[in-house]
mmCIF file of C-alpha atoms and ligand atoms in Angstrom:
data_model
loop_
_atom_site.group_PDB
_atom_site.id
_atom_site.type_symbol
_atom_site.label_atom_id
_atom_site.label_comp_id
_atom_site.label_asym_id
_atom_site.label_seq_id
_atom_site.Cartn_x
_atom_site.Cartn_y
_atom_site.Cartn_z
ATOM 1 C CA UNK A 1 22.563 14.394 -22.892
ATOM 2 C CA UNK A 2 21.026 17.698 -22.293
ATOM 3 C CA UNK A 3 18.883 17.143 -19.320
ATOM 4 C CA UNK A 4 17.750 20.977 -18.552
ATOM 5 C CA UNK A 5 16.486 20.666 -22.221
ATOM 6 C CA UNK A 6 14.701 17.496 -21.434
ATOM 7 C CA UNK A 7 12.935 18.414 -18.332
ATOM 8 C CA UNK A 8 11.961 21.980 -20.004
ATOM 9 C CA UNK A 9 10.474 19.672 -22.874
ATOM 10 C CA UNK A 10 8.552 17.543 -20.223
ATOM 11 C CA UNK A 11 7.118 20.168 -18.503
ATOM 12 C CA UNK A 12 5.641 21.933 -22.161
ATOM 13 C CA UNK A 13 4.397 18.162 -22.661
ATOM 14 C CA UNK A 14 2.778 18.122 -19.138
ATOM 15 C CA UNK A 15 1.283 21.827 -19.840
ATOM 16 C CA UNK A 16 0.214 20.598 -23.024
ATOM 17 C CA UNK A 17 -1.843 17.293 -21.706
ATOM 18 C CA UNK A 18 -3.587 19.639 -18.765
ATOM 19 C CA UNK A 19 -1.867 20.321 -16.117
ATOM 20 C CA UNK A 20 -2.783 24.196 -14.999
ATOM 21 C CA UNK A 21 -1.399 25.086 -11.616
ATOM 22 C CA UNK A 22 2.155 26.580 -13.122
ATOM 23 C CA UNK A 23 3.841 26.125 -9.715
ATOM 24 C CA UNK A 24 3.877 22.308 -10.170
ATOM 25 C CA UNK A 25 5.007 22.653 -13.558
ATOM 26 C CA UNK A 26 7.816 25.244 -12.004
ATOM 27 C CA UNK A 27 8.878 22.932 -9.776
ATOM 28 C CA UNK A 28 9.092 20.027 -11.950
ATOM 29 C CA UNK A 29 10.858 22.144 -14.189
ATOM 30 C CA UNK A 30 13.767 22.374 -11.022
ATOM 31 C CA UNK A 31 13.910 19.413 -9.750
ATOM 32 C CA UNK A 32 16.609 17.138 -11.768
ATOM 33 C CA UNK A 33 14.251 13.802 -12.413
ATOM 34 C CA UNK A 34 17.762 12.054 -13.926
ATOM 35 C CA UNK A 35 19.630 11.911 -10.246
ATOM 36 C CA UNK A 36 16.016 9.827 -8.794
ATOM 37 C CA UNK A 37 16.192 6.821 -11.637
ATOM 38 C CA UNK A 38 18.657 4.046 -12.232
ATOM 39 C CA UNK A 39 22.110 5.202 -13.607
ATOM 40 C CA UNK A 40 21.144 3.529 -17.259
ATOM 41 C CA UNK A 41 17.934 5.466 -17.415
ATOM 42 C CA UNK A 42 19.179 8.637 -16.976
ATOM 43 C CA UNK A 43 18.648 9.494 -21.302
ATOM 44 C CA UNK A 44 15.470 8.109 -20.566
ATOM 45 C CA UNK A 45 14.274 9.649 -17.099
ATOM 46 C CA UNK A 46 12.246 12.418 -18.915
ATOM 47 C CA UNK A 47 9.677 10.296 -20.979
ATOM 48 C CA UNK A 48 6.158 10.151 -19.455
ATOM 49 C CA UNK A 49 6.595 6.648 -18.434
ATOM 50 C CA UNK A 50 7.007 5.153 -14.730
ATOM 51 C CA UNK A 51 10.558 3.611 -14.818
ATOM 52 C CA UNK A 52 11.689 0.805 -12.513
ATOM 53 C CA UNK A 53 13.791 1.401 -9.170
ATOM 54 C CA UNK A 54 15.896 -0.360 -7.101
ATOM 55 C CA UNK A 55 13.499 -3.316 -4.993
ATOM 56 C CA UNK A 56 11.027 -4.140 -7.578
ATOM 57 C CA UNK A 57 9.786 -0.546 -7.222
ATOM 58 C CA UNK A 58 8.976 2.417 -9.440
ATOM 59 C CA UNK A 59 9.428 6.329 -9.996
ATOM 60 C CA UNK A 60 5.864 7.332 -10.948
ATOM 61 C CA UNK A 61 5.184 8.840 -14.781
ATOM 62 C CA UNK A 62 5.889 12.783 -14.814
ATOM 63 C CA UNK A 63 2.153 12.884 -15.508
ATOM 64 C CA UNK A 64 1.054 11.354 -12.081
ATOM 65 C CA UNK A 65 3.316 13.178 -10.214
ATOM 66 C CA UNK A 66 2.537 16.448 -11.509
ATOM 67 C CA UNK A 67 -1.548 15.391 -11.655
ATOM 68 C CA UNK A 68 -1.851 14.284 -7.714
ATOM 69 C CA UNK A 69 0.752 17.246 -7.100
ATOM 70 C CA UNK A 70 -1.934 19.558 -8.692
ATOM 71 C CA UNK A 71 -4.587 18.011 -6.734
ATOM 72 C CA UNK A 72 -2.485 18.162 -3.625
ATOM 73 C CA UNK A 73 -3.014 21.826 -3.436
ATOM 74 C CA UNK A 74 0.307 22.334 -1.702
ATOM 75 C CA UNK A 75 1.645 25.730 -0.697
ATOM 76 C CA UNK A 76 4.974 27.315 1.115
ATOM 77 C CA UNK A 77 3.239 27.101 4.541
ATOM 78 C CA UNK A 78 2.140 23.035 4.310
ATOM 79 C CA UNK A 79 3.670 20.630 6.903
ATOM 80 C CA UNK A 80 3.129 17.343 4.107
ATOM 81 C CA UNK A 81 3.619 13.433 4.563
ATOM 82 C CA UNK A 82 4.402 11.594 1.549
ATOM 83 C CA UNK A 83 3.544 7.652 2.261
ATOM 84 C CA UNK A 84 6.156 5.762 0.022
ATOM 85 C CA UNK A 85 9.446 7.529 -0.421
ATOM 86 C CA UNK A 86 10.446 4.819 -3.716
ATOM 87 C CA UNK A 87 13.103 6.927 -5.491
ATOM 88 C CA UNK A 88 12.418 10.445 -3.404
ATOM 89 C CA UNK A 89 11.520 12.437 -6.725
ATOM 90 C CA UNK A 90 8.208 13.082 -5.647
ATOM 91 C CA UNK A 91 9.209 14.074 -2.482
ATOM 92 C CA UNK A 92 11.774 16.422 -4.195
ATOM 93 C CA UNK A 93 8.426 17.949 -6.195
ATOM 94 C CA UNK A 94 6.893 18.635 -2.672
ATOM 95 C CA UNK A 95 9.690 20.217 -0.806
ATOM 96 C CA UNK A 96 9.680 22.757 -3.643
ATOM 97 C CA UNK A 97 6.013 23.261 -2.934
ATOM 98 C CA UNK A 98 5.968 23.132 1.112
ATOM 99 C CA UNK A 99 7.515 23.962 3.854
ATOM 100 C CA UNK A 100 8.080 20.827 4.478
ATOM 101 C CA UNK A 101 8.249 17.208 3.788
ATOM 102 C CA UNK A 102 8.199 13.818 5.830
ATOM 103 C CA UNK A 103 8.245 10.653 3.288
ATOM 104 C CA UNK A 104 8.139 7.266 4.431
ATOM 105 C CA UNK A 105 9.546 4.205 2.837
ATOM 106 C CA UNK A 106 9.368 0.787 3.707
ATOM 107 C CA UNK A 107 12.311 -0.329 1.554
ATOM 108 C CA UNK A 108 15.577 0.050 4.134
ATOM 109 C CA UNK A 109 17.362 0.613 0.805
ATOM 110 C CA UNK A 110 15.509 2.938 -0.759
ATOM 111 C CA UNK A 111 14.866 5.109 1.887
ATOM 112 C CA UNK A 112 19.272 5.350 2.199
ATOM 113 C CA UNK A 113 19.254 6.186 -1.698
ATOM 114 C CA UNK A 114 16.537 8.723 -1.398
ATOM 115 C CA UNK A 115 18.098 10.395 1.441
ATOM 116 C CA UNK A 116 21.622 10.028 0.252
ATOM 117 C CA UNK A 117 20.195 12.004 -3.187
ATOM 118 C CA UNK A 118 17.750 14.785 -1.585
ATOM 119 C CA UNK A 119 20.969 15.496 0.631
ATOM 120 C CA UNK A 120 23.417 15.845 -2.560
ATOM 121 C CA UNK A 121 20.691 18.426 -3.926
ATOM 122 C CA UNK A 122 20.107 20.224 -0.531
ATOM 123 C CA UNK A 123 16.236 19.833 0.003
ATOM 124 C CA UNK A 124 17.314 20.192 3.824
ATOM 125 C CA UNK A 125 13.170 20.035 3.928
ATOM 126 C CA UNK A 126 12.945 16.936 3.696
ATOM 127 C CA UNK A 127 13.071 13.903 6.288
ATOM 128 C CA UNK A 128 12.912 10.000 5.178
ATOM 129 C CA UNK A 129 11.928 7.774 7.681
ATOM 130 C CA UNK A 130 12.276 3.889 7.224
ATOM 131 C CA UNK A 131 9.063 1.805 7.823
ATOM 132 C CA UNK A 132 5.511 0.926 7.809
ATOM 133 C CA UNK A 133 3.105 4.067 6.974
ATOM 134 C CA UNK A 134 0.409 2.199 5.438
ATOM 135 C CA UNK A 135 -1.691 3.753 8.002
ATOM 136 C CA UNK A 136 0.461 7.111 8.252
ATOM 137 C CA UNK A 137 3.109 7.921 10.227
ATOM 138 C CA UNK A 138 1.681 9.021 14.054
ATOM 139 C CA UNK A 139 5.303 10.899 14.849
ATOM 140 C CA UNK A 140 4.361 13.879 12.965
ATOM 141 C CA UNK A 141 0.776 14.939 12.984
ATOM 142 C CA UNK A 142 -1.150 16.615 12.176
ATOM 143 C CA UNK A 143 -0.035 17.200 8.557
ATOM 144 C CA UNK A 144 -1.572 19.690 6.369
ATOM 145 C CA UNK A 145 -1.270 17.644 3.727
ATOM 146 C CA UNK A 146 -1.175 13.588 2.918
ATOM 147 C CA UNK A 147 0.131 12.071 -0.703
ATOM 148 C CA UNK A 148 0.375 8.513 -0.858
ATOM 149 C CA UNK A 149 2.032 6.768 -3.696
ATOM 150 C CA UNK A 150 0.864 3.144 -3.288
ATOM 151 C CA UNK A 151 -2.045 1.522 -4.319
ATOM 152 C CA UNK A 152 -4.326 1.579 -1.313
ATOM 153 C CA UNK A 153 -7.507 -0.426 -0.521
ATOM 154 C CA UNK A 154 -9.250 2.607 1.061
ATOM 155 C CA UNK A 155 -7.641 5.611 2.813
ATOM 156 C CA UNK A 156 -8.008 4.321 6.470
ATOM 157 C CA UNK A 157 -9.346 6.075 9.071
ATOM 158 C CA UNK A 158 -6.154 6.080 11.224
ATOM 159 C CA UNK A 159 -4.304 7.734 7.774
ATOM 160 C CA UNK A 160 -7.610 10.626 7.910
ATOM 161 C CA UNK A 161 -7.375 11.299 11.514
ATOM 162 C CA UNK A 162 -3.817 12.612 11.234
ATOM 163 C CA UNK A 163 -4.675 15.061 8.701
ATOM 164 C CA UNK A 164 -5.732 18.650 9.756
ATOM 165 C CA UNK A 165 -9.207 19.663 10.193
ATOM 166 C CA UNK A 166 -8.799 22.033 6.914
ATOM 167 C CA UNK A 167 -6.432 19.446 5.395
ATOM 168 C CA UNK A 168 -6.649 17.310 1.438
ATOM 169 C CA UNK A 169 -5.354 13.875 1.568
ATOM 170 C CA UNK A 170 -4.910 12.317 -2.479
ATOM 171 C CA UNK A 171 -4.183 8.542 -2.818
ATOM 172 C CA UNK A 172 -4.703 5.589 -5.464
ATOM 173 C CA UNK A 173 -7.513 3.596 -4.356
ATOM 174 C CA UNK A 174 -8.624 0.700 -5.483
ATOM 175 C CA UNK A 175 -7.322 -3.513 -6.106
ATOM 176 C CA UNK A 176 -4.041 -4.205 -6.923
ATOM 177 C CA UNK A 177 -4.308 -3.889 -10.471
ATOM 178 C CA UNK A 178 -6.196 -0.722 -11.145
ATOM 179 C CA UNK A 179 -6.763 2.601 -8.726
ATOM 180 C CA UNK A 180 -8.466 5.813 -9.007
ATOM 181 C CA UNK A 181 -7.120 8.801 -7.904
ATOM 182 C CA UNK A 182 -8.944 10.104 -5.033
ATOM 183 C CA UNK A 183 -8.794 13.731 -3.122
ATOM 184 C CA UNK A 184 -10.402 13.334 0.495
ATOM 185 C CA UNK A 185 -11.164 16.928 1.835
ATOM 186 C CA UNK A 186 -11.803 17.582 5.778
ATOM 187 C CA UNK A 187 -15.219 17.135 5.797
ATOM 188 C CA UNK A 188 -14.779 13.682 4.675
ATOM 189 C CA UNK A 189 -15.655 14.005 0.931
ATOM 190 C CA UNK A 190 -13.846 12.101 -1.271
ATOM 191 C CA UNK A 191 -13.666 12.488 -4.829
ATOM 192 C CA UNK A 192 -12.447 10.345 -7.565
ATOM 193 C CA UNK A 193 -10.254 12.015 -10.667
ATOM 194 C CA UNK A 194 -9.438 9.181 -12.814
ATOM 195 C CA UNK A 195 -7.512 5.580 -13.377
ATOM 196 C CA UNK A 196 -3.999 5.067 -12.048
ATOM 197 C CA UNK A 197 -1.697 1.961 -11.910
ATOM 198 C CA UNK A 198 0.665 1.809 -8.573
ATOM 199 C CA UNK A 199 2.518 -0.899 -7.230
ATOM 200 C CA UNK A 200 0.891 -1.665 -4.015
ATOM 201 C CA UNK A 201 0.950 -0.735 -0.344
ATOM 202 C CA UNK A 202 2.070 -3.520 1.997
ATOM 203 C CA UNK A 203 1.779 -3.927 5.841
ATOM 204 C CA UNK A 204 -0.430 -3.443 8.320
ATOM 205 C CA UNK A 205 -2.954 -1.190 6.579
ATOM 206 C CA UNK A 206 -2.336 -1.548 2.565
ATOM 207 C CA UNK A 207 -2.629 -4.881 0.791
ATOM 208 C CA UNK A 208 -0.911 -8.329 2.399
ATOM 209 C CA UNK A 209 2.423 -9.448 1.178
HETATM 210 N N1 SAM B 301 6.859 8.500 -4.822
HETATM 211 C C1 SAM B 301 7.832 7.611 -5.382
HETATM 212 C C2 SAM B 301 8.830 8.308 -6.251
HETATM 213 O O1 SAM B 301 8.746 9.533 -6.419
HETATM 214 O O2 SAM B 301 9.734 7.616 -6.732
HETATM 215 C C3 SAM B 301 7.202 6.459 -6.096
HETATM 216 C C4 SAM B 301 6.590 5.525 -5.141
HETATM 217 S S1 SAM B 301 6.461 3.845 -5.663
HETATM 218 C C5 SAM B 301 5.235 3.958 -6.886
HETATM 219 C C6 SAM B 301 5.643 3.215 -4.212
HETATM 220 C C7 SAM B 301 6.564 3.078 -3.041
HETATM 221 O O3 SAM B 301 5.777 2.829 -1.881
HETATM 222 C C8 SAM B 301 7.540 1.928 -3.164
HETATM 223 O O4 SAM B 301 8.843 2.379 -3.022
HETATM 224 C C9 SAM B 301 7.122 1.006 -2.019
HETATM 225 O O5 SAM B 301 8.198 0.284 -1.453
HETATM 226 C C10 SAM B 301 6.524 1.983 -1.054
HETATM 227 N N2 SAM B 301 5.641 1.373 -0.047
HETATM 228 C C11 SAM B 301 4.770 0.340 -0.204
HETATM 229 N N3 SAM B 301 4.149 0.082 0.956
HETATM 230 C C12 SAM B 301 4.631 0.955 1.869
HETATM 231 C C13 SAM B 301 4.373 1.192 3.247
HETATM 232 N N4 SAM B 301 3.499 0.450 3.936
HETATM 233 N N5 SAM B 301 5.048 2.182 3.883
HETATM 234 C C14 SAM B 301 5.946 2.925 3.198
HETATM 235 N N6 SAM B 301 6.239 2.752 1.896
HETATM 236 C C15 SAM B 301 5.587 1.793 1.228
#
């Protein structure tokens, strides 16, 4: 399998269904999306489908990822938290973007896989932490950016107050079945930029178990 052909092919398919800001397509076009999915879905890591992880878990569509990535508005100076670390490919996307990346994961397992894999690739950007961050992750605020990648009831207040003054926070919000993606700017704004499916946020602040 030719996987630089793949992922080149993706990222003309993402261009082609809308996605504008050419440094997330740039770094989706680097970061190898077959090392973050299951060993038998490697021929099959590039299709714009979410494919299931280890824990009952996902890696999000190349769409999403490159969609809330856009909307992230991330650049080389951003201190970012990811909330939900899941395979690490999205945090792989941001530490190509920032300066760097803290991604949380509540899955003990996971969060050794993802760290095991960003290591083997060198994103020496990037820290995963093992735990709760349903409402953030206190230890290193104020971020400049927030992406969560669970489906969220609401972004809570504790999650906003640990974003900068000048900072974007994008989550899926909604019920457990169906989210929209929304971008909460500084002043408190949020805005809503279409349906997403996630698998949900547990603990203290996301959904119950
Ligand atoms: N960003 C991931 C990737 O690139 O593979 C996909 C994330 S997956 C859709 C959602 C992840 O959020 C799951 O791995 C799940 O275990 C994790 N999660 C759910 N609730 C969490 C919480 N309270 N704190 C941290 N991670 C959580």
């Amino acid at each position: 399998m030719d996987y630089e052909r793949e992922r080149m092919e993706m990222v003309r398919q993402l261009a082609r269904m809308g996605i504008r800001d050419d440094r997330v397509l740039a770094a989706m076009a680097r970061v190898p999306r077959e090392r973050f999915v299951r060993e038998q879905d490697r021929d099959i890591a590039h299709g714009d489908h979410a494919l299931g992880i280890a824990e009952g878990q996902t890696i999000s569509q190349p769409y999403v990822v490159a969609r809330m990535t856009e909307l992230l508005q991330v650049d080389r100076t951003h201190h970012v938290l990811e909330v939900g670390t899941g395979s690490g490919y999205q945090a792989a996307v941001l530490a190509e973007l920032a300066r760097d990346v803290v991604t949380v994961e509540r899955w003990p397992s996971l969060a050794l896989t993802a760290r095991e894999v960003l290591a083997e690739l060198g994103y020496d950007n990037v820290t995963v932490v093992e735990g709760d961050a349903s409402a953030g992750y206190p230890p290193g605020a104020p971020y400049d950016r927030i992406l969560v990648t669970a489906a969220s009831p609401r972004i809570s207040p504790e999650l906003a107050r640990q974003c900068a003054l000048e900072g974007r926070i994008v989550a899926p919000v909604g019920d457990e079945d169906l989210q929209q993606i929304v971008v909460r700017t500084g002043d408190g704004t949020e805005m809503s930029y279409g349906a997403v499916k996630f698998v949900p946020l547990r603990g203290r602040a996301g959904f119950p178990p």
